[in-house]
Amino acid sequence: MEPNSVPRPTRRLIAELEELLGDPLDSSGPFSFAEIVAHEERDAIPPGAVETLRAWGLTNCLVPQSVGGTLLNLESAQALIRSVARRNLTVAVKFGSSALGAQPLWLWGTPEQRKLVAEGVLAGDAVCFGVSEAAAGSDVAATATTARRDGDTYVLDGEKWPVGNATQGRFVTVLARGPRGPMLLLADKEDLPPGSWTPRPRVRTVGLRGHDLSGIALHGARVPADAVIGRPGRGHLDMVRCLQITRTAIGGMSLGTMDAALRIGLDYVHERRLYGRPILHIPVVREHLVGAHLDLLAAECTAIPVARALSVVPARMALWSSVVKYLVPVIGEEVLEHVAKVLGARGYLRELVASGAFQKIRRDHAITTIFEGTTHVNLHLIATQLTALAEVHDRPSPGSEQVLSDLFDLSRDAPVWVPDGDGLVLTTGGSDEIVRSWRGALTELAGRAAARCTPQQAADLAEVTAALDRRRSALYGTVAERGIDAGSVVGSRAAAEHCVHHAAASCVQVWLHNQGAEPDAGWLVLVLRRLLQRLDPAVLLDEEERYLPRFEAVMERCRAEGRYYSLDAVLE
């Protein structure tokens, strides 16, 4: 199997991991669907799965080079998580939860804190992010855990629940109310006084069975004064900035889920016969699978450049990470729904097709719209920044050409990430190279299409981009004129539409920056029409069958070669 659309050296890294993990449709092995589903029935992860990944070096690949790991950048981390999620999202979340817990240390920790945690993580210890509390929910300002200063220590009291790796993890990054306001502290269970902490029982969940989702109660737990991460009083702000990274990484989990589901669906329609031939010839079945593949491409074009942004323009993560966290999992849910309709009753079974993996995939993926901020939380974060962006949406960002090249040229890797918490901000203030590049990109697209594509492709590109442009102008014009209430339903809907325009601009930029000798604009026409359908369901995808036959041929080639259905194939 070939890796997804990521450049070298990340491409080589993913190829190695893919070879190690193998084909999930094989009958045995810790990453085969058969073994995964069998152990899922017992709320367990297949023996050897976690150990195999650690031995290969996945943990090292998620630890920054500046503290002794081998992490290249967030793009690489997103791709690694995607590769694991193609087989078992539970395992991907287990490693992702530890990476989340460690992020505040990489961004704001002291050299001593970073060294301690890095050495522990590289040796196999896990980290957990002790933020959630039962009563607080999404309102982190309601955190009840306290950190009381007592001489050269802080005394922690409170309960964190539910938290990934809370029981099995050694290190706990704790959000607490301190003397000067909210603060983050590092608690090492190995150094906490006996009896000062108690594990809370593991939570029974719909999906992610086998994952350590539990809690920890702190009662008079003492940590040294130098356990504070970053500045006291800035805990909430630092936590929000930290989530900009992990929200983007979650896009990889959703992409991996879509990869797995689409492959299961394509295999099934070739094997299942009705009315004397494979069901892939049934028009509605074909529509579901083609639509799902186009959705996956739109999600990739959105998620990968934002992952690269952490190394290129981290100040944009305040907006772009929420776009990824909202749009990609929502698209993932829709892809799963399309494949479920194709599988019919067999999608509901815990056996037979792909060993019954699809039902697990659907249950597991539901978490991607919940943790690190629900869809509503992320829409609110987007809406709070829309007015500033709307006022300048047609003005290109200064110096945007190089930024766009660094974000969208997939022939090369993003720069190696050097953690710097101060590079992450709370709002972009209207700065957005992707959305604000739209008008200039359309001019360039028209010129390229006229010179290198067929007249029909050029005309169809002009038509679909003009339709998107009219809606874009109406949205941002209204927001700029009237403002927006971020907490209202109207605000949420405006934010959701903004995500579509962000995705459309991203798809155009991917096409402009990654052209081969004979560029094909057919997939771009289809994916832009697919995005337009999100705003206008009456839009037809390809009534005259100009582009679907070639696009379906790409899908068939991927299936025949055992590849995943991603940007690699359409960009060749």
Coordinates of C-alpha atoms in Angstrom, one line a residue:
M1 CA 0.0 0.0 0.0
E2 CA 1.2 3.5 -0.8
P3 CA 1.1 6.3 1.8
N4 CA -1.4 9.2 1.6
S5 CA -0.6 12.5 0.1
V6 CA 2.3 13.7 2.1
P7 CA 5.7 14.8 0.8
R8 CA 9.2 13.4 1.6
P9 CA 10.7 12.7 4.1
T10 CA 7.3 12.3 5.7
R11 CA 6.3 10.2 2.7
R12 CA 9.1 7.7 3.4
L13 CA 8.2 7.6 7.1
I14 CA 4.6 6.8 6.4
A15 CA 5.6 4.1 3.8
E16 CA 7.6 2.4 6.5
L17 CA 4.8 2.5 8.9
E18 CA 2.3 1.2 6.4
E19 CA 4.5 -1.7 5.6
L20 CA 4.8 -2.5 9.3
L21 CA 1.1 -2.4 10.0
G22 CA 0.1 -4.3 6.8
D23 CA -3.2 -4.9 5.3
P24 CA -6.0 -4.6 7.9
L25 CA -8.1 -7.1 5.7
D26 CA -5.5 -9.8 6.4
S27 CA -6.8 -12.5 8.8
S28 CA -4.4 -12.1 11.6
G29 CA -2.0 -9.7 13.3
P30 CA -2.6 -6.9 15.9
F31 CA -3.7 -4.5 13.2
S32 CA -6.0 -6.8 11.3
F33 CA -9.7 -6.0 11.4
A34 CA -10.4 -9.5 12.5
E35 CA -8.2 -9.2 15.6
I36 CA -9.3 -5.7 16.3
V37 CA -13.0 -6.6 16.3
A38 CA -12.4 -9.8 18.3
H39 CA -10.7 -7.8 21.1
E40 CA -13.2 -5.0 20.8
E41 CA -15.8 -7.4 22.0
R42 CA -13.8 -7.7 25.3
D43 CA -13.1 -3.9 25.6
A44 CA -9.5 -4.5 24.8
I45 CA -6.8 -3.6 22.3
P46 CA -5.1 -6.6 20.5
P47 CA -2.0 -7.7 22.4
G48 CA 1.1 -6.4 20.8
A49 CA -0.5 -3.4 19.0
V50 CA 0.9 -0.7 21.3
E51 CA 4.2 -2.5 21.7
T52 CA 4.7 -2.9 18.0
L53 CA 4.2 0.9 17.4
R54 CA 6.5 1.8 20.3
A55 CA 9.2 -0.6 19.0
W56 CA 8.9 0.9 15.6
G57 CA 9.4 4.4 17.1
L58 CA 6.0 6.0 16.9
T59 CA 6.5 7.6 20.3
N60 CA 9.8 9.1 19.2
C61 CA 8.1 10.5 16.1
L62 CA 5.7 12.4 18.3
V63 CA 8.4 14.0 20.5
P64 CA 10.1 17.2 19.1
Q65 CA 13.7 17.0 18.0
S66 CA 14.6 19.8 20.3
V67 CA 14.0 17.5 23.3
G68 CA 15.4 14.3 22.0
G69 CA 12.7 12.9 19.7
T70 CA 12.4 12.6 16.0
L71 CA 9.2 14.6 15.3
L72 CA 9.5 16.4 11.9
N73 CA 6.4 18.7 12.1
L74 CA 2.7 18.6 12.7
E75 CA 2.1 17.4 9.1
S76 CA 4.1 14.3 9.9
A77 CA 2.3 13.7 13.2
Q78 CA -1.1 14.1 11.5
A79 CA 0.0 11.6 8.8
L80 CA 1.3 9.1 11.3
I81 CA -2.0 9.3 13.3
R82 CA -3.9 8.9 10.1
S83 CA -2.0 5.7 9.2
V84 CA -2.8 4.2 12.6
A85 CA -6.4 5.3 12.5
R86 CA -6.9 3.5 9.3
R87 CA -6.7 0.3 11.3
N88 CA -7.7 1.1 14.9
L89 CA -8.8 4.6 16.0
T90 CA -8.6 3.5 19.6
V91 CA -4.8 3.0 19.4
A92 CA -4.5 6.3 17.5
V93 CA -6.3 8.1 20.3
K94 CA -4.2 6.4 23.0
F95 CA -1.0 7.8 21.5
G96 CA -2.7 11.1 20.6
S97 CA -3.9 11.6 24.2
S98 CA -0.3 11.3 25.4
A99 CA 0.9 13.8 22.8
L100 CA -1.8 16.2 23.9
G101 CA -0.8 16.0 27.5
A102 CA 2.8 16.7 26.7
Q103 CA 2.1 19.7 24.4
P104 CA 2.2 22.4 27.2
L105 CA 5.6 21.1 28.2
W106 CA 7.0 21.4 24.8
L107 CA 5.5 24.9 24.4
W108 CA 6.1 26.5 27.7
G109 CA 7.9 24.0 30.0
T110 CA 11.3 24.7 31.6
P111 CA 14.3 22.8 30.3
E112 CA 14.2 20.6 33.3
Q113 CA 10.5 19.8 32.8
R114 CA 11.0 19.1 29.2
K115 CA 13.9 16.8 29.9
L116 CA 12.0 14.9 32.6
V117 CA 8.9 14.3 30.4
A118 CA 10.8 13.6 27.2
E119 CA 12.9 11.0 28.9
G120 CA 9.9 9.4 30.4
V121 CA 7.8 9.4 27.1
L122 CA 10.7 8.1 25.1
A123 CA 11.1 5.2 27.6
G124 CA 7.4 4.3 27.2
D125 CA 5.6 6.5 29.9
A126 CA 2.3 8.1 28.9
V127 CA 1.1 11.7 29.7
C128 CA -2.5 12.8 30.3
F129 CA -4.1 16.2 30.0
G130 CA -6.0 16.8 33.2
V131 CA -8.4 19.5 32.1
S132 CA -11.9 17.9 32.0
E133 CA -14.1 17.9 35.0
A134 CA -17.6 16.3 35.3
A135 CA -19.4 19.5 36.4
A136 CA -17.4 21.9 34.1
G137 CA -18.0 20.3 30.7
S138 CA -16.8 22.7 28.0
D139 CA -16.7 25.6 30.4
V140 CA -13.1 25.4 31.4
A141 CA -13.5 28.7 33.4
A142 CA -15.6 26.5 35.8
T143 CA -12.6 24.4 36.7
A144 CA -12.9 23.5 40.4
T145 CA -9.5 21.9 41.0
T146 CA -7.4 24.2 43.2
A147 CA -3.6 24.7 43.5
R148 CA -2.8 26.3 46.9
R149 CA 0.6 27.6 47.6
D150 CA 2.3 26.3 50.7
G151 CA 5.9 27.2 51.1
D152 CA 7.9 25.8 48.2
T153 CA 5.1 23.5 47.1
Y154 CA 1.6 23.7 45.6
V155 CA -1.2 21.5 47.1
L156 CA -3.6 20.1 44.5
D157 CA -7.2 19.2 45.3
G158 CA -9.9 18.2 42.8
E159 CA -10.9 15.6 40.4
K160 CA -10.2 15.3 36.7
W161 CA -12.6 13.2 34.6
P162 CA -12.9 11.9 32.0
V163 CA -9.3 12.0 30.9
G164 CA -7.4 9.8 28.4
N165 CA -4.5 7.8 29.9
A166 CA -5.5 9.0 33.4
T167 CA -4.8 5.7 35.0
Q168 CA -2.0 4.3 32.9
G169 CA -0.2 7.6 32.4
R170 CA 2.7 8.6 34.6
F171 CA 2.6 12.4 34.0
V172 CA -0.5 14.6 34.5
T173 CA -0.7 18.1 33.1
V174 CA -3.2 19.7 35.5
L175 CA -5.4 22.7 34.9
A176 CA -6.2 24.3 38.3
R177 CA -7.3 27.5 40.0
G178 CA -4.2 29.0 41.6
P179 CA -3.5 32.1 43.8
R180 CA -3.1 34.3 40.7
G181 CA -5.7 32.6 38.5
P182 CA -5.8 29.5 36.3
M183 CA -2.5 27.7 35.9
L184 CA -1.1 24.5 34.4
L185 CA 1.1 22.3 36.6
L186 CA 3.0 19.1 36.0
A187 CA 2.3 16.2 38.4
D188 CA 4.6 13.1 38.2
K189 CA 2.7 10.2 39.9
E190 CA 6.0 8.7 40.8
D191 CA 6.8 11.7 43.0
L192 CA 3.3 12.3 44.5
P193 CA 3.0 11.5 48.2
P194 CA 1.4 8.1 48.9
G195 CA -2.4 8.4 49.3
S196 CA -2.5 11.9 47.7
W197 CA -4.1 10.7 44.5
T198 CA -6.7 8.1 43.6
P199 CA -7.5 6.7 40.1
R200 CA -11.1 6.9 39.1
P201 CA -12.8 4.0 37.4
R202 CA -12.5 3.6 33.6
V203 CA -15.6 5.0 31.8
R204 CA -17.6 2.6 29.7
T205 CA -17.9 4.2 26.2
V206 CA -19.8 3.6 23.0
G207 CA -16.6 3.6 21.0
L208 CA -12.8 3.5 21.8
R209 CA -13.3 0.3 23.8
G210 CA -10.0 -0.6 25.4
H211 CA -8.8 2.9 25.7
D212 CA -7.9 4.2 29.2
L213 CA -10.6 6.9 29.6
S214 CA -10.8 7.3 33.3
G215 CA -9.9 10.0 35.9
I216 CA -7.8 11.0 38.8
A217 CA -8.7 12.5 42.1
L218 CA -6.2 14.7 43.9
H219 CA -6.5 15.2 47.6
G220 CA -3.7 17.2 49.2
A221 CA -1.3 16.2 46.4
R222 CA 1.9 18.2 46.8
V223 CA 4.0 19.2 43.8
P224 CA 7.1 21.4 43.9
A225 CA 6.8 25.1 43.1
D226 CA 8.8 24.6 39.9
A227 CA 6.0 22.3 38.6
V228 CA 4.2 25.3 37.2
I229 CA 4.1 25.2 33.4
G230 CA 4.4 28.6 31.8
R231 CA 3.1 31.7 33.7
P232 CA 0.7 31.4 36.6
G233 CA -2.6 33.0 35.8
R234 CA -2.3 32.1 32.1
G235 CA -3.5 28.5 32.3
H236 CA -6.7 29.0 30.3
L237 CA -5.0 30.9 27.5
D238 CA -2.2 28.5 27.2
M239 CA -4.6 25.5 27.2
V240 CA -6.6 27.1 24.3
R241 CA -3.4 27.8 22.4
C242 CA -2.2 24.2 23.0
L243 CA -5.5 22.8 21.6
Q244 CA -4.8 24.6 18.3
I245 CA -2.2 21.9 17.6
T246 CA -4.2 18.9 18.8
R247 CA -7.4 20.0 17.0
T248 CA -5.4 19.9 13.7
A249 CA -3.9 16.5 14.5
I250 CA -7.5 15.1 15.1
G251 CA -8.0 15.8 11.4
G252 CA -5.6 12.9 10.8
M253 CA -7.8 10.6 12.9
S254 CA -10.9 11.5 10.8
L255 CA -9.0 11.1 7.5
G256 CA -7.8 7.7 8.5
T257 CA -11.3 6.7 9.4
M258 CA -12.5 7.9 6.0
D259 CA -9.7 5.9 4.3
A260 CA -10.7 2.7 6.0
A261 CA -14.5 3.2 5.4
L262 CA -14.1 4.0 1.7
R263 CA -11.9 1.0 1.1
I264 CA -14.3 -1.3 2.8
G265 CA -17.2 0.2 0.7
L266 CA -15.3 -0.1 -2.6
D267 CA -14.3 -3.7 -1.9
Y268 CA -17.9 -4.6 -0.9
V269 CA -19.5 -3.3 -4.0
H270 CA -17.3 -5.4 -6.2
E271 CA -18.0 -8.6 -4.2
R272 CA -21.7 -8.1 -3.5
R273 CA -23.9 -9.2 -6.4
L274 CA -27.6 -8.3 -7.0
Y275 CA -29.7 -8.6 -10.1
G276 CA -27.0 -10.7 -11.8
R277 CA -24.1 -8.3 -11.4
P278 CA -21.9 -6.4 -8.8
I279 CA -23.9 -3.6 -7.0
L280 CA -21.3 -1.0 -8.1
H281 CA -23.4 -0.7 -11.2
I282 CA -26.4 0.5 -9.3
P283 CA -26.5 4.4 -9.8
V284 CA -27.3 5.3 -6.2
V285 CA -24.5 3.1 -4.9
R286 CA -22.1 4.7 -7.3
E287 CA -23.3 8.2 -6.2
H288 CA -22.6 7.4 -2.6
L289 CA -19.1 6.2 -3.1
V290 CA -18.0 8.9 -5.6
G291 CA -19.4 11.5 -3.3
A292 CA -17.6 10.0 -0.3
H293 CA -14.3 10.1 -2.2
L294 CA -14.8 13.7 -3.2
D295 CA -15.5 14.5 0.4
L296 CA -12.3 12.9 1.4
L297 CA -10.3 14.9 -1.1
A298 CA -11.9 18.2 0.2
A299 CA -11.0 17.2 3.7
E300 CA -7.4 16.4 2.8
C301 CA -7.0 19.7 0.9
T302 CA -8.2 21.4 4.1
A303 CA -6.4 19.5 6.8
I304 CA -2.9 19.0 5.4
P305 CA -2.0 22.6 4.7
V306 CA -3.2 23.6 8.2
A307 CA -0.9 21.0 9.7
R308 CA 1.9 22.5 7.7
A309 CA 0.9 26.0 9.0
L310 CA 2.3 25.3 12.5
S311 CA 5.8 25.4 11.0
V312 CA 5.0 28.2 8.5
V313 CA 2.5 30.7 10.0
P314 CA 1.6 29.5 13.5
A315 CA -0.3 32.7 14.2
R316 CA -3.1 31.5 11.8
M317 CA -3.8 28.4 13.9
A318 CA -6.2 30.3 16.1
L319 CA -8.7 30.2 13.2
W320 CA -7.5 27.5 10.9
S321 CA -7.3 24.7 13.5
S322 CA -11.0 25.3 14.3
V323 CA -11.9 25.1 10.7
V324 CA -10.2 21.7 10.5
K325 CA -11.6 20.5 13.8
Y326 CA -15.2 21.4 12.7
L327 CA -15.2 20.6 9.0
V328 CA -13.1 17.4 8.7
P329 CA -14.9 15.3 11.3
V330 CA -18.2 16.5 10.0
I331 CA -17.2 15.4 6.5
G332 CA -16.0 12.2 8.1
E333 CA -19.4 11.5 9.6
E334 CA -21.0 12.1 6.2
V335 CA -18.6 9.7 4.5
L336 CA -19.4 7.0 7.0
E337 CA -23.1 7.6 6.4
H338 CA -22.6 7.2 2.7
V339 CA -20.7 3.9 3.1
A340 CA -23.3 2.7 5.6
K341 CA -26.0 3.1 3.0
V342 CA -23.9 1.2 0.5
L343 CA -23.3 -1.7 3.0
G344 CA -26.9 -1.7 4.0
A345 CA -27.7 -4.3 6.7
R346 CA -24.1 -5.6 6.6
G347 CA -22.9 -2.3 8.0
Y348 CA -24.8 -3.0 11.1
L349 CA -23.3 -6.4 11.7
R350 CA -20.4 -7.2 14.0
E351 CA -19.0 -9.8 11.6
L352 CA -18.8 -10.8 7.9
V353 CA -17.8 -7.7 5.8
A354 CA -14.2 -6.7 6.9
S355 CA -14.8 -8.9 10.0
G356 CA -17.5 -6.4 11.1
A357 CA -15.0 -3.5 11.4
F358 CA -17.3 -0.9 10.0
Q359 CA -19.6 -0.8 13.0
K360 CA -16.6 -0.2 15.2
I361 CA -15.3 2.5 12.9
R362 CA -18.5 4.4 13.1
R363 CA -18.7 4.2 16.9
D364 CA -15.1 5.2 17.3
H365 CA -15.2 8.1 14.9
A366 CA -18.0 9.8 16.8
I367 CA -15.4 11.0 19.3
T368 CA -13.7 13.3 16.7
T369 CA -16.6 15.8 16.8
I370 CA -16.5 15.8 20.6
F371 CA -13.1 16.0 22.2
E372 CA -10.8 19.1 21.9
G373 CA -13.9 21.2 21.6
T374 CA -17.3 20.1 20.2
T375 CA -18.5 21.2 16.8
H376 CA -20.4 24.0 18.5
V377 CA -17.4 25.2 20.4
N378 CA -15.3 25.4 17.3
L379 CA -18.0 27.1 15.3
H380 CA -18.2 29.7 18.0
L381 CA -14.4 30.2 17.9
I382 CA -14.6 30.7 14.1
A383 CA -17.6 33.1 14.4
T384 CA -15.7 35.3 16.9
Q385 CA -13.1 36.0 14.2
L386 CA -15.3 36.4 11.1
T387 CA -16.1 40.1 11.3
A388 CA -12.4 41.0 11.2
L389 CA -11.8 38.7 8.3
A390 CA -15.0 39.7 6.4
E391 CA -13.8 43.4 6.4
V392 CA -10.7 42.4 4.4
H393 CA -11.7 39.2 2.7
D394 CA -11.0 40.6 -0.8
R395 CA -7.6 42.0 0.0
P396 CA -4.6 39.6 -0.5
S397 CA -2.5 39.2 2.6
P398 CA 0.9 40.9 2.3
G399 CA 3.7 38.4 1.5
S400 CA 1.1 35.6 0.9
E401 CA 2.8 34.1 -2.2
Q402 CA 5.6 32.4 -0.3
V403 CA 3.3 31.4 2.6
L404 CA 0.9 29.7 0.1
S405 CA 3.7 27.9 -1.6
D406 CA 5.0 26.6 1.8
L407 CA 1.5 25.5 2.7
F408 CA 0.3 23.9 -0.5
D409 CA 3.4 22.7 -2.4
L410 CA 3.2 19.0 -1.4
S411 CA 6.4 18.1 -3.3
R412 CA 8.4 19.1 -0.2
D413 CA 8.0 18.8 3.5
A414 CA 7.0 21.6 5.8
P415 CA 9.9 23.0 7.9
V416 CA 10.9 21.0 11.1
W417 CA 8.8 22.3 14.0
V418 CA 10.6 24.0 16.8
P419 CA 8.1 24.4 19.7
D420 CA 7.4 28.1 20.5
G421 CA 4.2 28.8 22.5
D422 CA 4.5 32.5 21.9
G423 CA 4.0 32.0 18.2
L424 CA 0.4 30.8 18.9
V425 CA -2.2 33.6 19.3
L426 CA -5.8 33.7 20.3
T427 CA -7.1 35.5 17.1
T428 CA -5.9 36.1 13.6
G429 CA -7.2 39.6 13.5
G430 CA -8.4 39.1 9.9
S431 CA -5.1 37.7 8.7
D432 CA -5.9 34.7 6.5
E433 CA -3.7 33.9 3.5
I434 CA -5.9 31.0 2.3
V435 CA -9.3 32.7 2.2
R436 CA -8.0 36.0 1.2
S437 CA -6.1 34.4 -1.7
W438 CA -9.4 33.4 -3.4
R439 CA -9.8 36.2 -6.0
G440 CA -6.1 36.1 -7.1
A441 CA -6.3 32.3 -7.2
L442 CA -9.3 32.5 -9.6
T443 CA -7.4 34.7 -12.0
E444 CA -4.5 32.3 -11.9
L445 CA -6.8 29.3 -12.2
A446 CA -8.5 30.8 -15.3
G447 CA -5.1 31.5 -17.0
R448 CA -3.8 28.0 -16.2
A449 CA -7.0 26.3 -17.3
A450 CA -7.1 28.2 -20.6
A451 CA -3.5 27.3 -21.4
R452 CA -3.3 23.7 -20.2
C453 CA -6.8 22.3 -19.9
T454 CA -9.6 21.6 -22.3
P455 CA -12.0 24.5 -23.1
Q456 CA -14.8 22.5 -21.4
Q457 CA -12.8 22.1 -18.2
A458 CA -12.0 25.9 -18.3
A459 CA -15.6 26.7 -18.7
D460 CA -16.8 24.4 -16.0
L461 CA -14.2 25.7 -13.6
A462 CA -15.3 29.2 -14.3
E463 CA -18.9 28.3 -13.7
V464 CA -18.5 26.5 -10.4
T465 CA -16.0 29.1 -9.0
A466 CA -18.3 31.9 -10.0
A467 CA -21.2 30.3 -8.1
L468 CA -19.0 29.9 -5.0
D469 CA -17.8 33.5 -5.4
R470 CA -21.3 34.9 -5.4
R471 CA -22.1 33.1 -2.1
R472 CA -18.7 34.1 -0.7
S473 CA -19.3 37.7 -1.4
A474 CA -22.8 37.6 0.1
L475 CA -21.6 36.0 3.3
Y476 CA -18.6 38.2 4.0
G477 CA -20.4 41.3 2.7
T478 CA -23.3 40.8 5.2
V479 CA -20.9 40.0 8.1
A480 CA -18.8 43.1 7.4
E481 CA -21.9 45.3 7.2
R482 CA -23.9 44.0 10.1
G483 CA -21.4 42.2 12.3
I484 CA -22.2 38.9 13.8
D485 CA -23.3 37.4 17.2
A486 CA -20.9 34.5 17.6
G487 CA -23.2 32.8 20.1
S488 CA -26.3 32.8 17.8
V489 CA -27.6 30.2 15.4
V490 CA -26.9 32.7 12.6
G491 CA -23.3 33.0 13.8
S492 CA -22.8 29.3 13.8
R493 CA -24.3 28.9 10.3
A494 CA -22.0 31.7 9.0
A495 CA -19.0 30.0 10.6
A496 CA -20.0 26.7 8.9
E497 CA -20.3 28.4 5.5
H498 CA -16.9 30.1 6.1
C499 CA -15.4 26.6 6.4
V500 CA -16.8 25.6 3.0
H501 CA -15.1 28.7 1.4
H502 CA -11.9 27.9 3.3
A503 CA -12.0 24.4 1.9
A504 CA -12.8 25.6 -1.7
A505 CA -9.8 28.0 -1.6
S506 CA -7.6 25.2 -0.3
C507 CA -8.7 22.8 -3.1
V508 CA -7.9 25.5 -5.7
Q509 CA -4.5 26.2 -4.1
V510 CA -3.6 22.4 -4.0
W511 CA -4.4 22.2 -7.7
L512 CA -2.3 25.3 -8.6
H513 CA 0.7 24.2 -6.6
N514 CA 0.8 20.5 -7.5
Q515 CA 0.5 20.1 -11.3
G516 CA 2.1 17.4 -13.3
A517 CA 3.0 17.4 -17.0
E518 CA -0.6 16.9 -18.0
P519 CA -2.8 18.6 -15.3
D520 CA -6.3 17.2 -14.9
A521 CA -8.9 19.8 -13.8
G522 CA -11.7 17.2 -13.8
W523 CA -11.3 16.2 -10.1
L524 CA -11.1 19.9 -9.1
V525 CA -14.4 20.6 -10.9
L526 CA -16.0 17.7 -9.1
V527 CA -14.7 18.5 -5.7
L528 CA -15.7 22.2 -6.0
R529 CA -19.2 21.2 -7.1
R530 CA -19.3 18.8 -4.1
L531 CA -18.5 21.7 -1.8
L532 CA -21.0 23.9 -3.5
Q533 CA -23.6 21.2 -2.8
R534 CA -23.1 21.8 0.9
L535 CA -24.5 25.3 0.3
D536 CA -27.0 24.4 -2.5
P537 CA -28.2 20.8 -2.6
A538 CA -29.8 21.3 -6.0
V539 CA -26.3 21.5 -7.6
L540 CA -25.6 18.5 -9.9
L541 CA -22.3 16.8 -9.7
D542 CA -21.7 15.8 -13.3
E543 CA -25.0 15.4 -15.2
E544 CA -23.3 15.0 -18.6
E545 CA -20.7 12.5 -17.3
R546 CA -17.7 14.6 -18.4
Y547 CA -15.5 13.9 -15.4
L548 CA -17.0 11.0 -13.5
P549 CA -15.7 8.2 -15.8
R550 CA -12.1 9.3 -15.4
F551 CA -12.5 9.9 -11.7
E552 CA -14.0 6.5 -11.2
A553 CA -11.2 4.9 -13.1
V554 CA -8.8 6.4 -10.6
M555 CA -10.8 4.9 -7.8
E556 CA -10.7 1.5 -9.5
R557 CA -7.0 1.8 -10.0
C558 CA -6.5 2.5 -6.4
R559 CA -8.5 -0.5 -5.4
A560 CA -6.7 -2.8 -7.9
E561 CA -3.3 -1.6 -6.5
G562 CA -4.3 -1.9 -2.9
R563 CA -3.9 1.9 -2.3
Y564 CA -5.9 4.3 -0.3
Y565 CA -8.2 6.8 -2.0
S566 CA -6.5 10.1 -1.5
L567 CA -4.8 13.0 -3.2
D568 CA -1.8 11.0 -4.4
A569 CA -3.9 9.3 -7.1
V570 CA -5.6 12.4 -8.5
L571 CA -2.4 14.5 -8.5
E572 CA -0.3 11.9 -10.5

